[in-house]
mmCIF file of C-alpha atoms in Angstrom:
data_model
loop_
_atom_site.group_PDB
_atom_site.id
_atom_site.type_symbol
_atom_site.label_atom_id
_atom_site.label_comp_id
_atom_site.label_asym_id
_atom_site.label_seq_id
_atom_site.Cartn_x
_atom_site.Cartn_y
_atom_site.Cartn_z
ATOM 1 C CA UNK A 1 98.596 118.239 104.313
ATOM 2 C CA UNK A 2 100.600 117.735 101.536
ATOM 3 C CA UNK A 3 102.051 114.164 102.122
ATOM 4 C CA UNK A 4 101.114 110.897 103.950
ATOM 5 C CA UNK A 5 101.234 111.949 107.793
ATOM 6 C CA UNK A 6 102.197 109.109 110.646
ATOM 7 C CA UNK A 7 102.252 109.083 114.376
ATOM 8 C CA UNK A 8 103.948 108.733 116.359
ATOM 9 C CA UNK A 9 107.880 108.445 114.483
ATOM 10 C CA UNK A 10 108.996 106.701 117.274
ATOM 11 C CA UNK A 11 107.033 104.309 119.893
ATOM 12 C CA UNK A 12 109.126 102.714 122.517
ATOM 13 C CA UNK A 13 107.225 99.835 124.350
ATOM 14 C CA UNK A 14 107.722 97.579 126.929
ATOM 15 C CA UNK A 15 107.189 93.310 125.659
ATOM 16 C CA UNK A 16 103.375 92.315 126.020
ATOM 17 C CA UNK A 17 101.508 95.708 125.646
ATOM 18 C CA UNK A 18 99.466 96.977 122.578
ATOM 19 C CA UNK A 19 100.825 99.518 120.418
ATOM 20 C CA UNK A 20 98.508 102.026 117.871
ATOM 21 C CA UNK A 21 100.035 103.284 114.686
ATOM 22 C CA UNK A 22 98.464 106.029 113.021
ATOM 23 C CA UNK A 23 98.273 106.927 109.424
ATOM 24 C CA UNK A 24 96.594 110.219 107.669
ATOM 25 C CA UNK A 25 96.700 109.627 104.298
ATOM 26 C CA UNK A 26 96.498 112.006 101.246
ATOM 27 C CA UNK A 27 93.259 113.839 101.269
ATOM 28 C CA UNK A 28 91.611 112.122 98.825
ATOM 29 C CA UNK A 29 93.644 108.578 98.018
ATOM 30 C CA UNK A 30 90.918 105.880 97.880
ATOM 31 C CA UNK A 31 93.741 103.079 98.399
ATOM 32 C CA UNK A 32 95.680 103.208 101.483
ATOM 33 C CA UNK A 33 98.849 100.607 102.680
ATOM 34 C CA UNK A 34 100.560 99.483 105.340
ATOM 35 C CA UNK A 35 104.016 97.958 105.338
ATOM 36 C CA UNK A 36 106.567 97.145 107.635
ATOM 37 C CA UNK A 37 110.826 97.483 107.096
ATOM 38 C CA UNK A 38 112.787 95.499 109.763
ATOM 39 C CA UNK A 39 116.779 96.706 110.352
ATOM 40 C CA UNK A 40 118.608 96.318 106.851
ATOM 41 C CA UNK A 41 115.845 94.263 105.457
ATOM 42 C CA UNK A 42 113.364 95.005 102.297
ATOM 43 C CA UNK A 43 109.831 95.916 102.562
ATOM 44 C CA UNK A 44 107.199 93.359 103.672
ATOM 45 C CA UNK A 45 103.429 93.983 102.940
ATOM 46 C CA UNK A 46 101.019 93.912 105.807
ATOM 47 C CA UNK A 47 97.706 95.545 104.909
ATOM 48 C CA UNK A 48 95.782 96.788 101.878
ATOM 49 C CA UNK A 49 92.269 99.205 101.927
ATOM 50 C CA UNK A 50 90.770 100.627 99.011
ATOM 51 C CA UNK A 51 87.768 102.185 98.985
ATOM 52 C CA UNK A 52 84.735 100.179 100.408
ATOM 53 C CA UNK A 53 86.306 96.991 99.478
ATOM 54 C CA UNK A 54 87.053 94.231 101.741
ATOM 55 C CA UNK A 55 90.925 94.622 102.664
ATOM 56 C CA UNK A 56 93.651 92.667 101.615
ATOM 57 C CA UNK A 57 94.882 91.365 105.023
ATOM 58 C CA UNK A 58 97.373 89.029 103.463
ATOM 59 C CA UNK A 59 100.500 90.141 104.938
ATOM 60 C CA UNK A 60 99.541 90.076 108.554
ATOM 61 C CA UNK A 61 101.972 88.069 110.299
ATOM 62 C CA UNK A 62 99.816 86.632 113.001
ATOM 63 C CA UNK A 63 96.500 87.478 114.598
ATOM 64 C CA UNK A 64 98.058 90.144 116.682
ATOM 65 C CA UNK A 65 98.091 92.528 114.077
ATOM 66 C CA UNK A 66 95.190 94.136 112.729
ATOM 67 C CA UNK A 67 94.026 97.353 110.894
ATOM 68 C CA UNK A 68 91.357 99.344 110.534
ATOM 69 C CA UNK A 69 90.636 102.500 108.187
ATOM 70 C CA UNK A 70 87.495 104.799 109.109
ATOM 71 C CA UNK A 71 85.469 106.646 106.680
ATOM 72 C CA UNK A 72 87.723 105.793 104.214
ATOM 73 C CA UNK A 73 90.734 108.051 105.637
ATOM 74 C CA UNK A 74 92.764 107.898 108.874
ATOM 75 C CA UNK A 75 93.754 104.282 109.669
ATOM 76 C CA UNK A 76 95.297 102.867 112.872
ATOM 77 C CA UNK A 77 97.621 99.755 112.857
ATOM 78 C CA UNK A 78 97.258 97.895 116.019
ATOM 79 C CA UNK A 79 99.566 95.263 117.602
ATOM 80 C CA UNK A 80 98.362 93.403 120.538
ATOM 81 C CA UNK A 81 100.316 91.574 123.161
ATOM 82 C CA UNK A 82 103.943 93.592 121.465
ATOM 83 C CA UNK A 83 106.711 90.771 120.953
ATOM 84 C CA UNK A 84 110.467 92.052 120.252
ATOM 85 C CA UNK A 85 110.607 90.720 116.934
ATOM 86 C CA UNK A 86 108.088 93.201 116.021
ATOM 87 C CA UNK A 87 110.436 95.726 116.149
ATOM 88 C CA UNK A 88 110.627 97.659 112.889
ATOM 89 C CA UNK A 89 110.073 100.680 110.981
ATOM 90 C CA UNK A 90 105.870 100.664 109.930
ATOM 91 C CA UNK A 91 105.752 102.586 106.713
ATOM 92 C CA UNK A 92 102.198 103.831 105.609
ATOM 93 C CA UNK A 93 101.509 104.782 101.639
ATOM 94 C CA UNK A 94 98.240 106.064 99.840
ATOM 95 C CA UNK A 95 97.190 106.552 96.434
ATOM 96 C CA UNK A 96 94.726 107.360 93.797
ATOM 97 C CA UNK A 97 93.191 103.410 93.754
ATOM 98 C CA UNK A 98 96.168 101.503 92.429
ATOM 99 C CA UNK A 99 98.080 104.660 90.977
ATOM 100 C CA UNK A 100 101.809 106.017 92.011
ATOM 101 C CA UNK A 101 101.863 105.286 95.667
ATOM 102 C CA UNK A 102 103.189 107.784 98.379
ATOM 103 C CA UNK A 103 105.096 107.038 101.233
ATOM 104 C CA UNK A 104 105.094 108.726 105.019
ATOM 105 C CA UNK A 105 107.897 109.075 107.138
ATOM 106 C CA UNK A 106 107.139 105.738 108.810
ATOM 107 C CA UNK A 107 106.566 104.940 112.824
ATOM 108 C CA UNK A 108 110.075 103.523 114.338
ATOM 109 C CA UNK A 109 108.367 100.752 116.722
ATOM 110 C CA UNK A 110 111.175 99.351 119.637
ATOM 111 C CA UNK A 111 109.813 96.508 121.837
ATOM 112 C CA UNK A 112 112.344 95.856 125.070
ATOM 113 C CA UNK B 1 106.842 87.891 90.997
ATOM 114 C CA UNK B 2 109.942 87.348 88.956
ATOM 115 C CA UNK B 3 113.357 88.003 91.380
ATOM 116 C CA UNK B 4 115.990 90.865 90.948
ATOM 117 C CA UNK B 5 119.736 91.175 91.168
ATOM 118 C CA UNK B 6 121.373 94.068 92.072
ATOM 119 C CA UNK B 7 124.292 95.247 93.113
ATOM 120 C CA UNK B 8 124.695 96.119 96.720
ATOM 121 C CA UNK B 9 126.493 99.195 96.421
ATOM 122 C CA UNK B 10 128.115 101.700 93.975
ATOM 123 C CA UNK B 11 129.531 105.176 94.210
ATOM 124 C CA UNK B 12 129.084 108.018 91.822
ATOM 125 C CA UNK B 13 130.627 111.351 91.618
ATOM 126 C CA UNK B 14 128.169 114.498 91.784
ATOM 127 C CA UNK B 15 127.293 115.621 88.647
ATOM 128 C CA UNK B 16 128.045 112.602 86.503
ATOM 129 C CA UNK B 17 125.496 110.216 85.580
ATOM 130 C CA UNK B 18 124.646 107.549 87.849
ATOM 131 C CA UNK B 19 123.924 103.976 86.015
ATOM 132 C CA UNK B 20 122.293 101.524 88.267
ATOM 133 C CA UNK B 21 122.294 97.733 86.494
ATOM 134 C CA UNK B 22 119.071 95.012 87.087
ATOM 135 C CA UNK B 23 119.017 91.705 86.285
ATOM 136 C CA UNK B 24 115.390 90.054 85.791
ATOM 137 C CA UNK B 25 116.213 87.021 83.652
ATOM 138 C CA UNK B 26 113.007 84.988 84.665
ATOM 139 C CA UNK B 27 110.572 88.258 84.061
ATOM 140 C CA UNK B 28 107.486 87.306 82.311
ATOM 141 C CA UNK B 29 105.808 88.775 79.579
ATOM 142 C CA UNK B 30 103.325 90.659 81.332
ATOM 143 C CA UNK B 31 105.665 91.950 84.021
ATOM 144 C CA UNK B 32 106.638 95.585 84.631
ATOM 145 C CA UNK B 33 110.199 96.514 86.127
ATOM 146 C CA UNK B 34 109.919 99.104 88.563
ATOM 147 C CA UNK B 35 112.081 101.408 90.394
ATOM 148 C CA UNK B 36 111.912 102.854 93.992
ATOM 149 C CA UNK B 37 114.280 104.499 96.083
ATOM 150 C CA UNK B 38 114.916 105.673 99.769
ATOM 151 C CA UNK B 39 116.916 107.697 101.471
ATOM 152 C CA UNK B 40 118.074 107.250 104.864
ATOM 153 C CA UNK B 41 115.411 107.671 107.168
ATOM 154 C CA UNK B 42 112.478 108.856 105.172
ATOM 155 C CA UNK B 43 109.866 106.357 103.275
ATOM 156 C CA UNK B 44 110.571 104.668 100.034
ATOM 157 C CA UNK B 45 109.824 106.934 96.759
ATOM 158 C CA UNK B 46 108.515 105.679 93.282
ATOM 159 C CA UNK B 47 111.414 106.972 90.344
ATOM 160 C CA UNK B 48 109.824 104.739 87.561
ATOM 161 C CA UNK B 49 108.563 101.971 85.648
ATOM 162 C CA UNK B 50 108.403 100.207 82.010
ATOM 163 C CA UNK B 51 107.327 97.281 80.779
ATOM 164 C CA UNK B 52 109.211 96.921 77.249
ATOM 165 C CA UNK B 53 110.102 100.696 75.694
ATOM 166 C CA UNK B 54 112.584 102.502 77.426
ATOM 167 C CA UNK B 55 111.534 105.460 79.723
ATOM 168 C CA UNK B 56 112.335 108.988 80.873
ATOM 169 C CA UNK B 57 110.561 111.242 83.437
ATOM 170 C CA UNK B 58 111.669 114.359 85.147
ATOM 171 C CA UNK B 59 113.972 112.046 87.553
ATOM 172 C CA UNK B 60 115.290 109.185 85.629
ATOM 173 C CA UNK B 61 115.606 107.082 82.396
ATOM 174 C CA UNK B 62 114.668 103.616 82.204
ATOM 175 C CA UNK B 63 116.595 101.430 79.792
ATOM 176 C CA UNK B 64 114.952 98.181 79.518
ATOM 177 C CA UNK B 65 117.393 95.511 76.945
ATOM 178 C CA UNK B 66 115.320 93.871 74.219
ATOM 179 C CA UNK B 67 114.964 90.292 75.978
ATOM 180 C CA UNK B 68 113.915 92.325 79.128
ATOM 181 C CA UNK B 69 116.321 89.937 81.638
ATOM 182 C CA UNK B 70 117.754 93.428 82.871
ATOM 183 C CA UNK B 71 117.423 97.147 82.848
ATOM 184 C CA UNK B 72 119.640 99.963 83.862
ATOM 185 C CA UNK B 73 118.267 103.169 85.515
ATOM 186 C CA UNK B 74 119.911 106.190 84.704
ATOM 187 C CA UNK B 75 120.159 109.117 87.055
ATOM 188 C CA UNK B 76 121.559 111.598 84.375
ATOM 189 C CA UNK B 77 123.187 114.315 86.751
ATOM 190 C CA UNK B 78 123.565 112.933 90.101
ATOM 191 C CA UNK B 79 123.601 115.202 93.179
ATOM 192 C CA UNK B 80 124.565 114.424 96.568
ATOM 193 C CA UNK B 81 120.987 113.969 97.495
ATOM 194 C CA UNK B 82 120.490 111.318 94.952
ATOM 195 C CA UNK B 83 122.210 109.074 97.609
ATOM 196 C CA UNK B 84 119.925 106.406 98.614
ATOM 197 C CA UNK B 85 119.138 102.803 98.529
ATOM 198 C CA UNK B 86 117.671 101.946 95.140
ATOM 199 C CA UNK B 87 115.270 99.421 95.236
ATOM 200 C CA UNK B 88 114.278 97.140 91.381
ATOM 201 C CA UNK B 89 111.349 95.151 91.777
ATOM 202 C CA UNK B 90 109.454 93.170 88.726
ATOM 203 C CA UNK B 91 105.739 93.050 89.409
ATOM 204 C CA UNK B 92 102.453 92.457 87.265
ATOM 205 C CA UNK B 93 100.578 95.699 88.030
ATOM 206 C CA UNK B 94 99.613 98.864 86.392
ATOM 207 C CA UNK B 95 101.283 102.157 86.549
ATOM 208 C CA UNK B 96 103.243 102.682 90.072
ATOM 209 C CA UNK B 97 101.091 100.665 92.027
ATOM 210 C CA UNK B 98 102.433 100.058 95.557
ATOM 211 C CA UNK B 99 100.109 97.192 96.151
ATOM 212 C CA UNK B 100 102.103 94.300 97.678
ATOM 213 C CA UNK B 101 105.253 95.586 96.515
ATOM 214 C CA UNK B 102 108.415 93.354 98.322
ATOM 215 C CA UNK B 103 111.391 95.067 97.906
ATOM 216 C CA UNK B 104 114.731 93.681 98.223
ATOM 217 C CA UNK B 105 118.201 94.639 99.669
ATOM 218 C CA UNK B 106 118.587 97.133 96.356
ATOM 219 C CA UNK B 107 121.583 99.181 95.868
ATOM 220 C CA UNK B 108 122.995 101.823 98.172
ATOM 221 C CA UNK B 109 124.138 104.151 95.743
ATOM 222 C CA UNK B 110 126.770 106.944 97.137
ATOM 223 C CA UNK B 111 127.069 110.101 95.477
ATOM 224 C CA UNK B 112 130.691 111.747 96.057
ATOM 225 C CA UNK B 113 131.406 115.264 96.004
#
């Protein structure tokens, strides 16, 4: 596609359940980023993938959060045993190495 | 990364120039000034960035003071579609990198018809 695609666009889950969020970056982009944005808050960095290098996981808030990127393209962010404080919009972005990044529309996660 | 200060909200008449200020008094010599915006329910969008010199692109102009302690983003002819939250960020990074971007609360710009 022409832009970064994220799915689902909305997800409502029960507390304690696991969720998977998907990101399809722009074709050919080697860098992929995950951020989250809580209601009325700024962007919070989660994780960064660049090519075959080890990902920068310094922003993951707890060990319940993990992400992988298969074949240097699609990425999945997994949140285990979801908590209400995990409710946020999860944004994915991609870029050519460290150049200008393009963001997706995000996945709005609501934990009830 | 240096802290930035922006007004929480501004209004601008359609067709007029929108001037969005940002203070970054603790900026270091190797830190760039970036501007992003986020239209409601969309992901952030890169606008422009600069180090020392004023910059202009198809979207906006960036004016950086000589002491680099503040800057102004200028949208020369604001349209209703420019209504968004505008974020000023200061960080060490090449080009428009999104690596570890940290957004504050930004300025809500409302363009009025």
